[in-house]
Amino acid sequence: MDCAIEALLRINFPPLDFDSTKDQIFSSEAVTFGAFEAGDSHLNPLRRHLLASRFSLLSSNLLVIVRDPIEFLRSAHAQHIKEGGYAARQEFFQEQKEKLLHILNLQALINDYEMFGFKVCVLPLELLARDPSIFWHEYENRLGGQRPDCFKMELNDRSHNRTNKRTLAAHATLNRLINHLRVAAETNDTFSSKDIETVLTWLKGSQNWGTRVALAQIDDSLLKEIEGCLALQKDDDQMNVPDSDYSQALRKHFLEPLADRDLFPYDDILDGYKQALDSDA
């Protein structure tokens, strides 16, 4: 393993072709979320370390956008459903615990990138929602660069990817039903393998995209019809910290580094994060 790591660290990226007269911004979920999608969660710290080492060849500044960790967990579960999943909230948090806690380990992220010479700047998403002008002023002042040319771009409903909380229960149940149908179709030996493959493709598309598209802008009357067919029970929208592992990890690895005012000079927002964690403990 050590030899493999050393070999990876010796790999050099070729120089990128870009306009050197403007600030260049690279943004990707792969840096903090997608990097941990590959399974083998015990390798997540290594993945984060290797990303930091590779990106150090391209930049010396890292901007981290943080948000209320409880809202992040809620959003992660909602995204799981929107991508075809159906696990109940607590089930999801248990199954994805290692991955989610690695993503929310802000201290490890900072340590890895600072080890490779990065200047780390942390800005809260809540500041952008509250007052965009202050957010972009902080962006320029703390990063020492220019804001993006498209900083005032208007996103449509799909690009915003906002969660429609009123559809989540129906969405998850429909995904679960389609998954049951996929299992049933796979075991049907009265049809040809080609027909089964076609049906499975349709069902997978329905689970991953069909339910998401159909429920994105559904009106209340049709949603009630669907909920009636599914015999859904009323969902409790209250969100509690999943367990003590989450609570302890969030306090130590997410809130503690934000207590450094040089890193995060937004006391009121940090207080809000603490209150959200305390109220759900």
Short mmCIF file of C-alpha atoms in Angstrom, two decimals:
data_model
loop_
_atom_site.label_atom_id
_atom_site.label_comp_id
_atom_site.label_asym_id
_atom_site.label_seq_id
_atom_site.Cartn_x
_atom_site.Cartn_y
_atom_site.Cartn_z
CA MET A 1 0.00 0.00 0.00
CA ASP A 2 2.81 2.46 0.89
CA CYS A 3 4.50 1.85 -2.47
CA ALA A 4 1.23 2.43 -4.29
CA ILE A 5 0.66 5.71 -2.45
CA GLU A 6 4.19 6.91 -3.25
CA ALA A 7 3.68 6.07 -6.93
CA LEU A 8 0.41 8.02 -7.01
CA LEU A 9 2.00 11.03 -5.34
CA ARG A 10 4.70 11.13 -8.02
CA ILE A 11 2.14 11.52 -10.82
CA ASN A 12 2.21 15.02 -12.33
CA PHE A 13 -0.71 16.70 -14.07
CA PRO A 14 0.06 18.31 -17.45
CA PRO A 15 -0.33 22.12 -17.49
CA LEU A 16 -3.88 23.25 -18.14
CA ASP A 17 -4.79 25.57 -21.01
CA PHE A 18 -6.72 28.56 -19.65
CA ASP A 19 -6.92 32.34 -19.77
CA SER A 20 -4.21 33.52 -17.37
CA THR A 21 -5.60 37.06 -17.27
CA LYS A 22 -8.59 35.99 -15.15
CA ASP A 23 -9.03 34.11 -11.93
CA GLN A 24 -9.77 30.46 -12.66
CA ILE A 25 -12.28 28.62 -10.47
CA PHE A 26 -12.59 24.87 -10.31
CA SER A 27 -15.70 23.61 -8.53
CA SER A 28 -16.83 20.02 -8.21
CA GLU A 29 -18.81 17.86 -5.79
CA ALA A 30 -16.07 15.27 -6.33
CA VAL A 31 -13.80 17.21 -3.97
CA THR A 32 -15.87 16.64 -0.82
CA PHE A 33 -18.79 14.37 -1.75
CA GLY A 34 -18.29 12.35 -4.91
CA ALA A 35 -14.79 11.34 -3.82
CA PHE A 36 -16.36 9.09 -1.21
CA GLU A 37 -18.80 7.34 -3.54
CA ALA A 38 -16.50 4.48 -4.56
CA GLY A 39 -17.08 2.20 -1.56
CA ASP A 40 -14.34 0.95 0.80
CA SER A 41 -15.00 3.80 3.21
CA HIS A 42 -11.80 3.05 5.14
CA LEU A 43 -9.95 4.51 2.12
CA ASN A 44 -11.81 7.84 2.29
CA PRO A 45 -9.05 9.65 4.23
CA LEU A 46 -6.55 8.50 1.59
CA ARG A 47 -8.83 9.71 -1.22
CA ARG A 48 -9.10 13.15 0.38
CA HIS A 49 -5.33 13.29 0.91
CA LEU A 50 -4.60 12.33 -2.69
CA LEU A 51 -7.05 14.91 -4.04
CA ALA A 52 -5.33 17.60 -2.00
CA SER A 53 -1.93 16.54 -3.33
CA ARG A 54 -3.10 16.57 -6.95
CA PHE A 55 -4.94 19.88 -6.72
CA SER A 56 -1.86 21.49 -5.16
CA LEU A 57 -0.31 21.35 -8.62
CA LEU A 58 -3.05 23.62 -9.93
CA SER A 59 -3.84 26.06 -7.12
CA SER A 60 -2.93 27.31 -3.67
CA ASN A 61 -6.40 28.49 -2.59
CA LEU A 62 -9.27 26.36 -1.35
CA LEU A 63 -12.75 27.78 -0.80
CA VAL A 64 -15.03 25.64 1.35
CA ILE A 65 -18.74 26.48 1.49
CA VAL A 66 -20.30 25.14 4.69
CA ARG A 67 -23.89 25.02 5.88
CA ASP A 68 -25.87 23.97 8.94
CA PRO A 69 -24.76 20.31 9.33
CA ILE A 70 -28.26 19.17 10.29
CA GLU A 71 -29.65 20.71 7.13
CA PHE A 72 -26.85 19.07 5.17
CA LEU A 73 -27.83 15.64 6.53
CA ARG A 74 -31.48 16.29 5.71
CA SER A 75 -30.50 17.36 2.20
CA ALA A 76 -28.26 14.31 1.70
CA HIS A 77 -31.18 12.00 2.50
CA ALA A 78 -33.48 13.92 0.17
CA GLN A 79 -30.90 13.66 -2.62
CA HIS A 80 -30.67 9.91 -2.03
CA ILE A 81 -34.42 9.68 -2.71
CA LYS A 82 -34.27 11.98 -5.72
CA GLU A 83 -31.64 9.72 -7.25
CA GLY A 84 -33.81 6.61 -6.94
CA GLY A 85 -33.23 5.57 -3.32
CA TYR A 86 -35.91 4.73 -0.79
CA ALA A 87 -34.20 4.22 2.58
CA ALA A 88 -35.98 5.79 5.55
CA ARG A 89 -34.09 8.66 7.11
CA GLN A 90 -32.59 6.80 10.09
CA GLU A 91 -31.85 3.75 7.93
CA PHE A 92 -30.02 5.98 5.47
CA PHE A 93 -27.99 7.65 8.22
CA GLN A 94 -26.88 4.30 9.60
CA GLU A 95 -26.01 2.81 6.21
CA GLN A 96 -24.11 5.94 5.11
CA LYS A 97 -22.59 6.89 8.47
CA GLU A 98 -18.91 6.53 7.59
CA LYS A 99 -19.30 8.35 4.29
CA LEU A 100 -21.33 11.23 5.73
CA LEU A 101 -19.01 11.72 8.69
CA HIS A 102 -16.01 11.75 6.38
CA ILE A 103 -17.68 14.43 4.25
CA LEU A 104 -18.46 16.49 7.36
CA ASN A 105 -14.96 16.12 8.78
CA LEU A 106 -14.03 19.72 8.10
CA GLN A 107 -10.92 19.52 10.29
CA ALA A 108 -9.44 16.66 8.24
CA LEU A 109 -10.20 18.50 5.01
CA ILE A 110 -8.44 21.64 6.25
CA ASN A 111 -5.46 19.66 7.57
CA ASP A 112 -4.94 17.78 4.31
CA TYR A 113 -5.09 20.87 2.11
CA GLU A 114 -2.97 23.02 4.42
CA MET A 115 -0.37 20.22 4.40
CA PHE A 116 0.01 20.82 0.67
CA GLY A 117 0.33 24.59 1.01
CA PHE A 118 -3.27 25.67 0.49
CA LYS A 119 -4.73 28.80 2.00
CA VAL A 120 -8.17 27.65 3.17
CA CYS A 121 -11.11 30.04 3.22
CA VAL A 122 -14.45 28.99 4.71
CA LEU A 123 -17.69 30.82 3.88
CA PRO A 124 -21.20 29.93 5.10
CA LEU A 125 -24.00 29.26 2.65
CA GLU A 126 -26.35 31.05 5.04
CA LEU A 127 -24.48 34.31 4.40
CA LEU A 128 -25.17 34.02 0.67
CA ALA A 129 -28.86 33.40 1.37
CA ARG A 130 -29.07 36.28 3.83
CA ASP A 131 -27.15 38.97 1.94
CA PRO A 132 -25.43 38.11 -1.37
CA SER A 133 -23.63 41.46 -1.49
CA ILE A 134 -21.88 40.76 1.83
CA PHE A 135 -21.09 37.20 0.76
CA TRP A 136 -19.36 38.33 -2.43
CA HIS A 137 -17.52 41.09 -0.58
CA GLU A 138 -16.20 38.47 1.84
CA TYR A 139 -15.35 36.21 -1.09
CA GLU A 140 -13.20 38.86 -2.75
CA ASN A 141 -11.68 40.21 0.46
CA ARG A 142 -10.70 36.88 1.98
CA LEU A 143 -9.66 35.07 -1.20
CA GLY A 144 -7.89 38.09 -2.66
CA GLY A 145 -9.47 37.55 -6.06
CA GLN A 146 -12.39 38.55 -8.23
CA ARG A 147 -15.90 37.21 -7.98
CA PRO A 148 -17.08 35.09 -10.93
CA ASP A 149 -18.46 36.92 -13.96
CA CYS A 150 -21.74 35.05 -13.54
CA PHE A 151 -22.17 35.69 -9.82
CA LYS A 152 -25.64 37.17 -10.42
CA MET A 153 -26.88 34.36 -12.65
CA GLU A 154 -30.51 33.38 -12.21
CA LEU A 155 -31.00 29.64 -11.77
CA ASN A 156 -34.19 27.91 -12.85
CA ASP A 157 -36.07 25.58 -10.51
CA ARG A 158 -34.23 22.52 -11.77
CA SER A 159 -30.78 24.10 -11.45
CA HIS A 160 -31.54 25.15 -7.89
CA ASN A 161 -32.24 21.47 -7.11
CA ARG A 162 -34.46 22.50 -4.22
CA THR A 163 -36.04 19.65 -2.29
CA ASN A 164 -39.82 19.43 -2.41
CA LYS A 165 -40.30 18.11 1.12
CA ARG A 166 -43.99 17.39 0.67
CA THR A 167 -43.23 14.72 -1.97
CA LEU A 168 -40.38 12.89 -0.24
CA ALA A 169 -42.51 10.17 1.41
CA ALA A 170 -44.37 9.38 -1.81
CA HIS A 171 -41.13 9.59 -3.79
CA ALA A 172 -39.32 7.11 -1.55
CA THR A 173 -42.25 4.68 -1.55
CA LEU A 174 -42.58 4.76 -5.33
CA ASN A 175 -38.84 4.12 -5.66
CA ARG A 176 -39.13 1.16 -3.29
CA LEU A 177 -42.07 -0.27 -5.25
CA ILE A 178 -40.20 0.03 -8.54
CA ASN A 179 -37.20 -1.67 -6.97
CA HIS A 180 -39.47 -4.58 -5.93
CA LEU A 181 -40.72 -4.75 -9.52
CA ARG A 182 -37.14 -4.91 -10.78
CA VAL A 183 -36.41 -7.84 -8.46
CA ALA A 184 -39.60 -9.59 -9.60
CA ALA A 185 -38.79 -9.03 -13.27
CA GLU A 186 -35.27 -10.42 -12.84
CA THR A 187 -36.69 -13.73 -11.56
CA ASN A 188 -39.34 -14.11 -14.30
CA ASP A 189 -38.32 -17.02 -16.53
CA THR A 190 -41.35 -16.89 -18.86
CA PHE A 191 -39.93 -14.04 -20.95
CA SER A 192 -36.80 -13.92 -23.05
CA SER A 193 -33.63 -12.46 -21.56
CA LYS A 194 -33.81 -9.64 -24.11
CA ASP A 195 -37.36 -8.71 -23.01
CA ILE A 196 -36.34 -8.84 -19.36
CA GLU A 197 -33.35 -6.59 -20.06
CA THR A 198 -35.59 -4.06 -21.80
CA VAL A 199 -38.07 -4.04 -18.92
CA LEU A 200 -35.29 -3.66 -16.34
CA THR A 201 -33.90 -0.69 -18.27
CA TRP A 202 -37.31 0.98 -18.27
CA LEU A 203 -37.84 0.30 -14.58
CA LYS A 204 -34.40 1.62 -13.65
CA GLY A 205 -35.03 4.77 -15.66
CA SER A 206 -38.37 5.22 -13.91
CA GLN A 207 -36.77 4.77 -10.49
CA ASN A 208 -33.81 7.07 -11.12
CA TRP A 209 -35.51 9.79 -13.18
CA GLY A 210 -39.19 9.12 -13.79
CA THR A 211 -40.32 9.61 -10.20
CA ARG A 212 -38.04 12.62 -9.80
CA VAL A 213 -39.40 14.39 -12.88
CA ALA A 214 -43.03 13.49 -12.20
CA LEU A 215 -43.00 14.71 -8.60
CA ALA A 216 -40.86 17.82 -9.02
CA GLN A 217 -43.77 20.19 -9.75
CA ILE A 218 -46.79 18.02 -8.96
CA ASP A 219 -49.97 19.79 -7.80
CA ASP A 220 -51.50 19.03 -4.41
CA SER A 221 -54.58 17.23 -5.68
CA LEU A 222 -52.64 14.72 -7.77
CA LEU A 223 -50.10 14.20 -4.98
CA LYS A 224 -52.98 13.35 -2.61
CA GLU A 225 -54.30 10.84 -5.15
CA ILE A 226 -50.89 9.15 -5.28
CA GLU A 227 -50.54 9.19 -1.50
CA GLY A 228 -53.98 7.63 -1.20
CA CYS A 229 -53.02 4.80 -3.57
CA LEU A 230 -49.87 4.20 -1.54
CA ALA A 231 -51.70 4.38 1.81
CA LEU A 232 -48.94 6.56 3.22
CA GLN A 233 -48.82 7.48 6.87
CA LYS A 234 -48.19 11.09 7.84
CA ASP A 235 -44.43 11.70 7.86
CA ASP A 236 -42.84 13.39 10.86
CA ASP A 237 -40.71 16.18 9.42
CA GLN A 238 -38.78 16.62 12.66
CA MET A 239 -35.10 15.86 12.27
CA ASN A 240 -33.01 14.61 15.16
CA VAL A 241 -29.29 13.96 15.22
CA PRO A 242 -29.08 10.30 14.11
CA ASP A 243 -27.07 9.10 17.12
CA SER A 244 -24.27 10.00 19.53
CA ASP A 245 -21.62 9.09 16.92
CA TYR A 246 -22.92 11.86 14.69
CA SER A 247 -23.28 14.33 17.55
CA GLN A 248 -19.76 13.79 18.87
CA ALA A 249 -18.18 13.82 15.42
CA LEU A 250 -19.97 17.00 14.33
CA ARG A 251 -18.97 18.84 17.49
CA LYS A 252 -15.32 17.80 17.29
CA HIS A 253 -14.63 17.77 13.54
CA PHE A 254 -17.08 20.37 12.22
CA LEU A 255 -17.91 22.91 14.93
CA GLU A 256 -14.51 23.05 16.67
CA PRO A 257 -12.51 24.19 13.62
CA LEU A 258 -15.14 26.85 12.93
CA ALA A 259 -14.47 28.33 16.38
CA ASP A 260 -11.27 29.79 14.89
CA ARG A 261 -12.36 33.34 14.05
CA ASP A 262 -9.53 33.75 11.54
CA LEU A 263 -11.06 30.87 9.64
CA PHE A 264 -14.74 31.59 10.32
CA PRO A 265 -15.51 35.10 11.62
CA TYR A 266 -19.29 34.59 11.56
CA ASP A 267 -20.24 34.15 15.21
CA ASP A 268 -24.00 34.40 14.75
CA ILE A 269 -24.03 31.75 12.05
CA LEU A 270 -21.82 29.45 14.12
CA ASP A 271 -24.19 29.94 17.06
CA GLY A 272 -27.02 28.85 14.76
CA TYR A 273 -25.12 25.67 13.88
CA LYS A 274 -24.59 24.92 17.58
CA GLN A 275 -28.24 25.58 18.43
CA ALA A 276 -29.40 23.29 15.61
CA LEU A 277 -27.19 20.52 16.92
CA ASP A 278 -28.24 21.11 20.55
CA SER A 279 -31.95 21.23 19.73
CA ASP A 280 -31.74 17.91 17.89
CA ALA A 281 -29.58 16.14 20.43
#
